[in-house]
Coordinates of C-alpha atoms and ligand atoms in Angstrom, one line a residue:
X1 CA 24.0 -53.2 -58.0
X2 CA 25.1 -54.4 -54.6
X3 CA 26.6 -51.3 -53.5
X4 CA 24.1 -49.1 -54.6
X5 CA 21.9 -51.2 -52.9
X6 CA 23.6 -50.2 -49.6
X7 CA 24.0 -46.6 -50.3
X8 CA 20.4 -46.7 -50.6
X9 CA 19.8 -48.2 -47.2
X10 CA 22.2 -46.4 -45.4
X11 CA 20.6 -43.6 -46.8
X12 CA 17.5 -44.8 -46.0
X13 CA 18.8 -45.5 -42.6
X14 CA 20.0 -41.3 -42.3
X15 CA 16.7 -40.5 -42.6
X16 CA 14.9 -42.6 -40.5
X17 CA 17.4 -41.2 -37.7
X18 CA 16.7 -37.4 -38.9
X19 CA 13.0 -37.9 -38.4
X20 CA 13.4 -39.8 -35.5
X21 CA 15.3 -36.2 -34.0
X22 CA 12.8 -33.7 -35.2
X23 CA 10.5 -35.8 -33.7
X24 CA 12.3 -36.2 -30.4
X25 CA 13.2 -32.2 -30.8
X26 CA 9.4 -31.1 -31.7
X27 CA 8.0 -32.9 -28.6
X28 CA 11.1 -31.4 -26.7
X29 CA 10.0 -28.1 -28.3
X30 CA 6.0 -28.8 -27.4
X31 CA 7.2 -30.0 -23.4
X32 CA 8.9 -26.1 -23.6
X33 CA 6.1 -24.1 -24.5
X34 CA 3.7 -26.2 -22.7
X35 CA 5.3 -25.4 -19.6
X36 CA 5.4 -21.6 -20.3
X37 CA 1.5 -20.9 -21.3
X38 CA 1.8 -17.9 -24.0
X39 CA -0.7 -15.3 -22.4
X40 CA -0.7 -11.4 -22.7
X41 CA 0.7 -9.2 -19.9
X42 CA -1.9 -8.6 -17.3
X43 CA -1.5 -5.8 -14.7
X44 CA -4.0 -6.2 -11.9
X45 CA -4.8 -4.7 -9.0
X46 CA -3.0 -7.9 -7.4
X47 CA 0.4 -6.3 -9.3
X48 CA -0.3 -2.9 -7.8
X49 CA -0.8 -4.6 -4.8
X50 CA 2.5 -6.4 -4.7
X51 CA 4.7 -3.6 -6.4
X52 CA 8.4 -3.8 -5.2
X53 CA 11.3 -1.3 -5.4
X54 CA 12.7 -1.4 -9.2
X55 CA 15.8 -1.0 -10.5
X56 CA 17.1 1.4 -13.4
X57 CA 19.7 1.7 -15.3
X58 CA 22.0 5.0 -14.9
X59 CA 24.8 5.6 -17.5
X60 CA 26.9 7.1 -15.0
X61 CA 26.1 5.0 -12.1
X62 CA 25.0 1.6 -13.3
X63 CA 22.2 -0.5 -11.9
X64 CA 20.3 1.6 -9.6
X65 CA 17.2 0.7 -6.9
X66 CA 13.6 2.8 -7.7
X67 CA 11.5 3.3 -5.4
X68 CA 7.7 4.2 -7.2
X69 CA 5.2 2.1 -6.3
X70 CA 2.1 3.7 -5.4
X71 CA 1.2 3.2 -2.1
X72 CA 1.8 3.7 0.6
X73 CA 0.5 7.7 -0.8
X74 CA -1.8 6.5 -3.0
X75 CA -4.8 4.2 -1.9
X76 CA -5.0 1.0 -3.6
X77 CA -7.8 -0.2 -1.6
X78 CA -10.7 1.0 -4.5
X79 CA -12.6 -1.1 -7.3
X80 CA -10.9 -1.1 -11.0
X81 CA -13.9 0.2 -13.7
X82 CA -13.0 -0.9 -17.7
X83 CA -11.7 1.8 -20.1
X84 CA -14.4 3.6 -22.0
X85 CA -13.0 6.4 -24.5
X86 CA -14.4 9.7 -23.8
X87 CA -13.9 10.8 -27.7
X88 CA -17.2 12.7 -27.0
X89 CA -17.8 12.5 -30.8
X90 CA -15.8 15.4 -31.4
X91 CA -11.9 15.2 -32.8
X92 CA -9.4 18.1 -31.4
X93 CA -6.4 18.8 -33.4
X94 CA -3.0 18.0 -31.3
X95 CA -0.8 20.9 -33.2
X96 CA 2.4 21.1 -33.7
X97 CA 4.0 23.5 -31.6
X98 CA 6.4 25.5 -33.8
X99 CA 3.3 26.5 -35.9
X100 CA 0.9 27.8 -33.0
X101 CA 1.3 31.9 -33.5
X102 CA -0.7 34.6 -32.1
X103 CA -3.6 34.7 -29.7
X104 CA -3.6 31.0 -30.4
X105 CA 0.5 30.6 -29.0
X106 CA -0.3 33.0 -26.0
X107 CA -4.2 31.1 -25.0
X108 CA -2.0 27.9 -25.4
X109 CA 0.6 29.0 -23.2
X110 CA -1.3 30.3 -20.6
X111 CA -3.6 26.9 -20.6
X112 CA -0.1 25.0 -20.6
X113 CA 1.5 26.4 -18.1
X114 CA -1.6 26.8 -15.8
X115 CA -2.4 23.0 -15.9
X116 CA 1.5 22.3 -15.1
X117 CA 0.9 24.4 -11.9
X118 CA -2.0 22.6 -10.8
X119 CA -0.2 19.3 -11.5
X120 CA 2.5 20.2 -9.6
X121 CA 0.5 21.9 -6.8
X122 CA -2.0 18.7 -6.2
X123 CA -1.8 17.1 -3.2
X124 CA 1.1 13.9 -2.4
X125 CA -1.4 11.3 -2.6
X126 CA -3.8 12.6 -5.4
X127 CA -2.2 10.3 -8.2
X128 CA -3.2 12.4 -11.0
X129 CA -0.6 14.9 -9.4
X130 CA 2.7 15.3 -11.9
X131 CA 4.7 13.7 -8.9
X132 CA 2.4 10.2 -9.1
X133 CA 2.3 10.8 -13.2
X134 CA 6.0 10.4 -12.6
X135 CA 5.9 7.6 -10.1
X136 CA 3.5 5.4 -12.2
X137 CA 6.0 5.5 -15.3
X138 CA 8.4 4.7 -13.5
X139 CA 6.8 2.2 -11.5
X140 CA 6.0 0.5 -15.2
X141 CA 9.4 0.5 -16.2
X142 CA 11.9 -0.6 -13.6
X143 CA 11.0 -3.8 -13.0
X144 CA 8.8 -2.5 -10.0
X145 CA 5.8 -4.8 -11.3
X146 CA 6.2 -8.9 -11.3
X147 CA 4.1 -10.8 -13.8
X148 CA 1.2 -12.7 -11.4
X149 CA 1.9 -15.4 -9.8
X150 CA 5.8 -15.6 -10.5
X151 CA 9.0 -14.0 -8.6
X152 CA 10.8 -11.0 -8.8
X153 CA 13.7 -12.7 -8.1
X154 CA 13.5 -14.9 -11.8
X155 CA 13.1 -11.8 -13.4
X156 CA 9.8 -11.9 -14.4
X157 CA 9.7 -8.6 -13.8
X158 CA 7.7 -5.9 -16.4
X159 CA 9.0 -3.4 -18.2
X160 CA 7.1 -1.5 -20.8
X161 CA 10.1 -0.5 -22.8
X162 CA 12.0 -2.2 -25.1
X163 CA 9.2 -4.2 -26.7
X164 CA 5.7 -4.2 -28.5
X165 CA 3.8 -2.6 -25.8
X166 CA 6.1 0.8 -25.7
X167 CA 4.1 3.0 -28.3
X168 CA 0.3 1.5 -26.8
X169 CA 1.5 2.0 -23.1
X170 CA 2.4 5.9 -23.7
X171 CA -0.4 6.0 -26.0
X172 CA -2.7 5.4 -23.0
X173 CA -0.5 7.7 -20.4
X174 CA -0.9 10.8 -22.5
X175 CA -4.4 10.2 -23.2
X176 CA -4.8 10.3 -19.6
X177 CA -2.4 12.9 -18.8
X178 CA -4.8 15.1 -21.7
X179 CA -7.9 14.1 -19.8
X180 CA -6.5 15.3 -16.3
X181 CA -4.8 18.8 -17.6
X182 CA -8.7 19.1 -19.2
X183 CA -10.3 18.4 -15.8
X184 CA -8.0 20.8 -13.9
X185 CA -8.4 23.7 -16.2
X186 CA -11.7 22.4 -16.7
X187 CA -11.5 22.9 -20.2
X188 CA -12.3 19.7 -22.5
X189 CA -11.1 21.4 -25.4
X190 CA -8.0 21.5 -24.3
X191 CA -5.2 19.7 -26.4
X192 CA -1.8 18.7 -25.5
X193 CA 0.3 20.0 -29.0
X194 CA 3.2 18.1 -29.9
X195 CA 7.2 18.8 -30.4
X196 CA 7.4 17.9 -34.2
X197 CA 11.4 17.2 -33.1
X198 CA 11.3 15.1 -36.6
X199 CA 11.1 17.7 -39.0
X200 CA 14.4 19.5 -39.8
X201 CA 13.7 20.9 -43.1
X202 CA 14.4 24.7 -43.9
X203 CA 12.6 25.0 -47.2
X204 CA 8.6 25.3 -46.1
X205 CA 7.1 22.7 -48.8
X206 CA 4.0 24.4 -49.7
X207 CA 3.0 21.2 -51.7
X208 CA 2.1 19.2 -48.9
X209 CA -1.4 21.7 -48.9
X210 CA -2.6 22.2 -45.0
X211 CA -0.5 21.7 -42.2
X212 CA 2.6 23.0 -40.4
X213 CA 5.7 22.4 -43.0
X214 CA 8.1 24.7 -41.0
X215 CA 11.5 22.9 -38.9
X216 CA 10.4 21.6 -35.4
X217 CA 13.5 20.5 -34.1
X218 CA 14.6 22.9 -31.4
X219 CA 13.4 22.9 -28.0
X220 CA 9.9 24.2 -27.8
X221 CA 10.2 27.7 -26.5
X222 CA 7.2 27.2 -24.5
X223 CA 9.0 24.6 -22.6
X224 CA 12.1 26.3 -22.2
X225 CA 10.9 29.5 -20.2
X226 CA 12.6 28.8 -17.0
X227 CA 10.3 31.2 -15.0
X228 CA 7.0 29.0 -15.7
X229 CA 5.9 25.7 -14.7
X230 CA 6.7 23.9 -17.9
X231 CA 10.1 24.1 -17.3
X232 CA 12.6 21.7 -15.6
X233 CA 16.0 23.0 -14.5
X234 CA 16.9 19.6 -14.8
X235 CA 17.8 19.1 -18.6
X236 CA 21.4 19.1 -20.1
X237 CA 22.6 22.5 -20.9
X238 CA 23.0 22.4 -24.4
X239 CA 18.7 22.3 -24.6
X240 CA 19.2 26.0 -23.6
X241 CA 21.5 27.1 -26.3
X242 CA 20.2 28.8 -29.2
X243 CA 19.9 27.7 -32.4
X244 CA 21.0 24.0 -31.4
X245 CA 19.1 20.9 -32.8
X246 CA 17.9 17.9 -31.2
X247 CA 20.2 14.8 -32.0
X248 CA 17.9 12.0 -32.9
X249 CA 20.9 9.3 -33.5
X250 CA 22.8 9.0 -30.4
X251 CA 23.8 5.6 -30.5
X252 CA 22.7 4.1 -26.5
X253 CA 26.7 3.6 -26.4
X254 CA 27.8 7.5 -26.1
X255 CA 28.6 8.3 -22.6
X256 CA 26.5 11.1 -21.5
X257 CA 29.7 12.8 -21.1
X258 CA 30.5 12.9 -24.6
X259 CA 27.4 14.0 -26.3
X260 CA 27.9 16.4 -29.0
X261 CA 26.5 19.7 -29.5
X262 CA 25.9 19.4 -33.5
X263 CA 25.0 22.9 -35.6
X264 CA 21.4 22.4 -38.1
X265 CA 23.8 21.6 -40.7
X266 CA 25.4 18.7 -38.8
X267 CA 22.7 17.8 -36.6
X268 CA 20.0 17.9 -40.3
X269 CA 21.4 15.1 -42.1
X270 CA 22.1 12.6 -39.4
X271 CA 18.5 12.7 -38.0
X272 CA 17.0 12.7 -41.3
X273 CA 19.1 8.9 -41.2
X274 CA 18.2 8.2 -38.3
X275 CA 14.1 8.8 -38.9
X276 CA 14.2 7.3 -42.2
X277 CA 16.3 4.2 -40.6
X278 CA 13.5 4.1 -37.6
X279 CA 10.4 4.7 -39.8
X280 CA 11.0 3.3 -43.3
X281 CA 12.6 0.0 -43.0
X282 CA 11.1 -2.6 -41.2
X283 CA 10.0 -5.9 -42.6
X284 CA 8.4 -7.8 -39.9
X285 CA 6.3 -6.0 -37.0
X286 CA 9.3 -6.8 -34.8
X287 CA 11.7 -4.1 -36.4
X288 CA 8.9 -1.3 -35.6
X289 CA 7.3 -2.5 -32.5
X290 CA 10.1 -4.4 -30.2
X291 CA 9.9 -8.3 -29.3
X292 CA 6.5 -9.4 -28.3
X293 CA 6.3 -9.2 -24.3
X294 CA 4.1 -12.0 -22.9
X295 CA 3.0 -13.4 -19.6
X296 CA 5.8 -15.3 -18.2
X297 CA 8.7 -13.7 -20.3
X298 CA 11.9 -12.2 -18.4
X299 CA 12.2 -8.2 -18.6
X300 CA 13.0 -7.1 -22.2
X301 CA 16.5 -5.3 -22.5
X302 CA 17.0 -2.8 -24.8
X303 CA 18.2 -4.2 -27.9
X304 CA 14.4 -6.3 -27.6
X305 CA 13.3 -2.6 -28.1
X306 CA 11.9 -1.4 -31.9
X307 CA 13.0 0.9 -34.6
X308 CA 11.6 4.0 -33.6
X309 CA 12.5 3.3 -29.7
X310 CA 16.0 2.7 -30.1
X311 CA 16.6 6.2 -32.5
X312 CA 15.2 8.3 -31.8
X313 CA 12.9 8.1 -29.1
X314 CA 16.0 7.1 -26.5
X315 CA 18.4 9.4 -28.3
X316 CA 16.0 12.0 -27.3
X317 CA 16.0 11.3 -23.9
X318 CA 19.5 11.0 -23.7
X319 CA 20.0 14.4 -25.3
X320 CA 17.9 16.5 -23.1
X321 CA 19.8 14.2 -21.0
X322 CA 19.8 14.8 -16.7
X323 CA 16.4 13.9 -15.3
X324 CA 15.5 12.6 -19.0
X325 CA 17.4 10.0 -19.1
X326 CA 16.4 8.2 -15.8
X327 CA 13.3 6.1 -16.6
X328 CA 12.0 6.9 -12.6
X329 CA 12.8 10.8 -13.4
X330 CA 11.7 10.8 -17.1
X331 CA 7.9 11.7 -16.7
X332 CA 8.7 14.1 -14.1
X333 CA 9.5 16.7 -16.7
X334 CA 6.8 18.2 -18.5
X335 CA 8.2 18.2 -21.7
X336 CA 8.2 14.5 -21.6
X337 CA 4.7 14.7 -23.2
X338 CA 4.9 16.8 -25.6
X339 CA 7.9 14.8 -27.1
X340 CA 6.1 11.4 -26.6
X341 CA 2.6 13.2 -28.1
X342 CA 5.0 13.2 -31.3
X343 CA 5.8 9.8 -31.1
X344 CA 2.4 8.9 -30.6
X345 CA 1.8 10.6 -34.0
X346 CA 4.6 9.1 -35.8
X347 CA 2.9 5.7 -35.3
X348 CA 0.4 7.0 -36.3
X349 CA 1.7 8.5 -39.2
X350 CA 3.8 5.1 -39.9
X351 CA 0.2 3.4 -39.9
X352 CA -0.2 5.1 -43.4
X353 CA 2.9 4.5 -45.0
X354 CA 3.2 2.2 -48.0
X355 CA 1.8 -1.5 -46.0
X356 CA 3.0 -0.7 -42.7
X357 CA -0.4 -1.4 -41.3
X358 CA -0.1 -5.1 -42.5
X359 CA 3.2 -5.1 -40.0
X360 CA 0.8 -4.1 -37.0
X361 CA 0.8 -7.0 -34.4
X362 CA -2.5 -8.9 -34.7
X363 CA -1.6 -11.5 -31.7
X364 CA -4.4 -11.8 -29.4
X365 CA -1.5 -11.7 -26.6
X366 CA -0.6 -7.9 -28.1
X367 CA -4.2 -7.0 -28.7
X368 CA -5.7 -8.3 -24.9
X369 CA -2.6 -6.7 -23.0
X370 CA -4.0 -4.7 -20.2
X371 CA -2.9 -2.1 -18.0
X372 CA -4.3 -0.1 -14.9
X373 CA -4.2 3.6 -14.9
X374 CA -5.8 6.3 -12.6
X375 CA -8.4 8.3 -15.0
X376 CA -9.1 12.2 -14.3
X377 CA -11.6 11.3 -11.8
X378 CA -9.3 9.1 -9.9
X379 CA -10.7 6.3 -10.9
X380 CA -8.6 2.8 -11.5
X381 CA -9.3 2.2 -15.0
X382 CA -8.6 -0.9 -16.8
X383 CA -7.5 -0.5 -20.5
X384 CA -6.2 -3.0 -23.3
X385 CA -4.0 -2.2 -26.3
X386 CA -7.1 -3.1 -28.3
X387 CA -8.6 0.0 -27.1
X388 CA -6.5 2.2 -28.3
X389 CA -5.5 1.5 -31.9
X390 CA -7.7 3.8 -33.3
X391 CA -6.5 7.7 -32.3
X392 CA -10.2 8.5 -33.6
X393 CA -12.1 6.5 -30.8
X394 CA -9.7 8.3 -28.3
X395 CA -11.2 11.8 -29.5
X396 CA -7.8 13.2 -31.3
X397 CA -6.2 13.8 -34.7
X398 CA -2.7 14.7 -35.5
X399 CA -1.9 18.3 -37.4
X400 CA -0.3 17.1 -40.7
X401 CA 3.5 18.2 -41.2
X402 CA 6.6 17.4 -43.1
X403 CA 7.0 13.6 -42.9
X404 CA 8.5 13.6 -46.5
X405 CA 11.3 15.3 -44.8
X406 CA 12.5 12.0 -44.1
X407 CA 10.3 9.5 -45.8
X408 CA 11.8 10.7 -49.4
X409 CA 15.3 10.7 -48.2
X410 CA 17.2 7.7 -49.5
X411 CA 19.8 7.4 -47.8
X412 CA 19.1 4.6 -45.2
X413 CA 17.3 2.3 -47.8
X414 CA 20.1 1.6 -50.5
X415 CA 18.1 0.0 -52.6
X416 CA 16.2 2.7 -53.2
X417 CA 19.5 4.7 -54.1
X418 CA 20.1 2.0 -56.7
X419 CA 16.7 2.5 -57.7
X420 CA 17.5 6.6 -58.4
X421 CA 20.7 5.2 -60.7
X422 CA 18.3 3.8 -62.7
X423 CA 15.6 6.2 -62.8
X424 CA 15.5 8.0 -65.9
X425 CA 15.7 11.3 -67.1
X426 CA 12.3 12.2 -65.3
X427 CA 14.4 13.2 -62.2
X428 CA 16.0 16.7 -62.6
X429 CA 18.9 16.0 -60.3
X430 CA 19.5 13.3 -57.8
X431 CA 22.1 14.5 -54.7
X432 CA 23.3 11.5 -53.3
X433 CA 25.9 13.6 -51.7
X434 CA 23.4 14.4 -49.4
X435 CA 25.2 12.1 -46.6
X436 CA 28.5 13.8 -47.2
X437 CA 27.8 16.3 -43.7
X438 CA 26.7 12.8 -41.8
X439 CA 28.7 14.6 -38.7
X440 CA 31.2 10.8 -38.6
X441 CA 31.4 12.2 -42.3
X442 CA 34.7 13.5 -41.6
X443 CA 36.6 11.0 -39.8
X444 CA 35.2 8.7 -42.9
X445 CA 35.6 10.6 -46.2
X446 CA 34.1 9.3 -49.0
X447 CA 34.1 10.7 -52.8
X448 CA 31.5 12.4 -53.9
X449 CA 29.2 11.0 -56.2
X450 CA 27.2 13.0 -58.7
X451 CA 24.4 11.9 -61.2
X452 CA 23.3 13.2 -64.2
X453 CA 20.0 12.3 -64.8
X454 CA 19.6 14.4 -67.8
X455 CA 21.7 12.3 -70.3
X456 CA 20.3 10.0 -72.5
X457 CA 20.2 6.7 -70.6
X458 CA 22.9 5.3 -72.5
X459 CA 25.6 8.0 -72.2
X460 CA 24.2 8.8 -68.1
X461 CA 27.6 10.0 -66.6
X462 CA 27.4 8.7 -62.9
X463 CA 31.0 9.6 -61.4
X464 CA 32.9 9.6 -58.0
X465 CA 35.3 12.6 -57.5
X466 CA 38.4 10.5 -56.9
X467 CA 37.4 8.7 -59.8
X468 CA 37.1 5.1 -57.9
X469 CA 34.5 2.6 -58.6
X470 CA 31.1 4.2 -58.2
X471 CA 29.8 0.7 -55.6
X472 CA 32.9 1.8 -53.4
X473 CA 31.7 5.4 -52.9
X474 CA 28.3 3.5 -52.1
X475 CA 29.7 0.9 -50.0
X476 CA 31.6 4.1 -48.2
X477 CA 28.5 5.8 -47.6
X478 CA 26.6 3.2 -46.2
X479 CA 29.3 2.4 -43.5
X480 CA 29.4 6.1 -43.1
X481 CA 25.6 5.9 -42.1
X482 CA 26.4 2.7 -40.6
X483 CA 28.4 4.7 -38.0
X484 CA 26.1 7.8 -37.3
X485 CA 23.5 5.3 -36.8
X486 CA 25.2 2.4 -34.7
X487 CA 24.1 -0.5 -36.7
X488 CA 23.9 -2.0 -39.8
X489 CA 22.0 -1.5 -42.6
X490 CA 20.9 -3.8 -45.4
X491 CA 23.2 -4.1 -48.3
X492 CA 23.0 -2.5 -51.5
X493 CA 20.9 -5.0 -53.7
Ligands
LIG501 CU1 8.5 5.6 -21.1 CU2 10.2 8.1 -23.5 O1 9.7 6.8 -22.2

């Protein structure tokens, strides 16, 4: 009776001293935040004002000093109005490009490559100019923009990559970037198409009903005619070679040096992993969207950066590699937008899959984030994240194409590849030797596996070709996709 009675009070004793320390760490934890007040990121004419050289990182010659603010060309010395969309009530259709054919391919092209012309031919200190399109990307991503108030030198320096406000920001710059090519040709109709890079699927799925169904993944031609002004001599060599894919899983730890030139049939299944894995697995609005970025945090890195950012948004940019891969240089090229126009659709799109919208931020420090861009009037615009959710307000649509090219493909999600073991006879034939070409395939063999669906449940023959366990092959696979894609994925469940 004795003893138990001291257990008890030592016991007792334990957890007065346990709640004595989440008190003493809560109150630690309240003296933390309440020195850092959470607030979104604000860029004011004050940051514009007090712009500094940047910094960027090159793969070939580390840590390098920008220079992009915009003065001294551009005058900063002018009133900032607020963002009103200019929708005009009417919706244009942003294409996609490998579907524009006859009069409409050549009207575009001439438009296109008109408006480059005038971009590139308007004046140094005009900012709408391609040059000060260039400069103002860059000046937003190199750490050339302090938060208010603190010091450069802390590191409380901006970068709008590598966290939530990457797919808003760019949002906002092509909307502008639409709005000045309009003003130029002085067309309003006019409608910057996208590079549906995503799409890599031969068979033209006539299911789908309207849209563009055909592959998208080559380099637009009307961006790779080297005698007009949409064209930058600046892109790695293998975007001129025929027949040659874009490579939407180059892990950010390739040297430049060693990217691969990889056929359809290489290049196919790999970014169909790599799309699925940026578009189809998230669980929290981190995994899509990056780290929230408030006032008073340090500049993201990019592992802070989302899903789709990581592969293959900087894949892309590594692959056309050269000026592309330089965030001062980036924007500079006019293919730039076209590519990011497809991102800017793919959120969109990603908006409508399954409950993704439920995984949209809803902080107020996401929502009120505001940023100042030059409008095709010249005017110093103000404009929030909030003001841009909706594609509709902002007077666009997206063409519909072949997003079931990758959002029915299972290899990235194994569960759902357990899920098709279990299906029943329904399914004709499920391939999960689909990942067998994942380009690291061959350094990492792994037996085939083959279904057949067709048998009665009971007497369903799944089999491996070197007859070893059927979850090896699996587990093989998934470190196989593990590899192309340079990370993890979630285990079989
Ligand atoms: Cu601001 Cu594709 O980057």
């Amino acid at each position: 009776m004795a003893i138990t009675a001291t257990v008890l009070q030592l016991r007792f004793n334990t957890l007065l001293q346990f709640i004595a320390y989440v008190v003493l760490f809560r109150s630690l934890l309240q003296l933390r935040t309440s020195e850092v007040q959470a607030a979104p990121v604000k860029i004011t004419l004050n940051t514009l004002t007090n712009c500094t050289n940047g910094t960027t990182f090159s793969p070939t010659d580390g840590e390098l000093p920008i220079s992009c603010c915009p003065e001294p060309d551009v005058n900063l010395n002018v009133s900032v109005v607020d963002f009103v969309p200019k929708g005009n009530g009417r919706l244009r259709v942003r294409k996609a490009l490998q579907c524009l054919s006859g009069e409409e391919l050549t009207n575009y092209t001439e438009k296109l490559t008109k408006g480059y012309e005038l971009l590139r031919n308007l004046p140094a200190d005009d900012p709408r100019s391609l040059m000060q399109q260039r400069r103002i990307h860059c000046a937003y991503c190199t750490g050339s923009f302090t938060h208010d108030g603190l010091s450069s030198a802390d590191n409380f320096t901006i970068d709008i990559h590598f966290n939530w406000l990457f797919l808003p920001w760019h949002r906002i710059f092509l909307y502008f970037h639409e709005r000045i090519l309009q003003t130029l040709l002085g067309d309003e109709n006019f409608t910057l198409h996208f590079w549906n890079f995503d799409n890599g699927d031969d068979a033209t799925n006539s299911t789908q009903g309207a849209g563009c169904f055909t592959p998208g993944h080559f380099v637009p031609e009307i961006y790779n005619d080297n005698s007009t002004s949409t064209f930058d001599p600046d892109r790695a060599n293998r975007t001129l070679l025929p027949d040659i894919p874009v490579d939407l899983s180059i892990p950010g730890t390739v040297l430049l040096v060693n990217i691969t030139v990889r056929s359809v049939e290489e290049a196919v299944p790999r970014n169909r992993a790599a799309m699925q894995y940026a578009m189809a697995t998230g669980t929290v609005p981190r995994d899509y969207f990056g780290i929230p970025l408030k006032y008073g945090d340090v500049r993201p890195i990019n592992t802070d950066a989302g899903s789709m950012e990581v592969q293959p948004h900087s894949s892309m940019h590594r692959w056309l590699g050269a000026a592309m891969v330089l965030a001062n240089t980036s924007a500079g090229d006019p293919i730039f937008y076209t590519f990011h126009a497809n991102f800017d659709r793919l959120w969109h799109s990603w908006m409508g899959i399954g409950n993704n919208s439920d995984l949209q931020p809803t902080d107020p420090d996401w929502l009120d984030a505001e940023f100042l861009f030059w409008d095709e009037n010249k005017i110093l615009t103000r404009v929030k994240v909030s003001d841009v959710l909706s594609i509709d307000d902002l007077g666009y649509s997206y063409e519909k194409v072949n997003d079931a090219f990758w959002i029915s493909w299972p290899i990235a999600n194994f569960s759902s590849l357990f899920l098709a073991f279990r299906c029943s006879c329904v399914c004709l034939v499920i391939l999960c030797d689909a990942s067998s070409s994942l380009g690291e395939g061959s350094d990492l063999p792994c037996p085939t596996i083959t279904i057949w669906p067709m048998l009665p449940h009971s007497h369903r023959k799944v089999q491996s070709s070197s007859g070893s366990n059927i979850r090896n092959a699996i587990n093989c696979r998934k470190r196989q996709a593990e590899a192309v894609l340079g990370r993890r994925l979630k285990s079989p469940t």
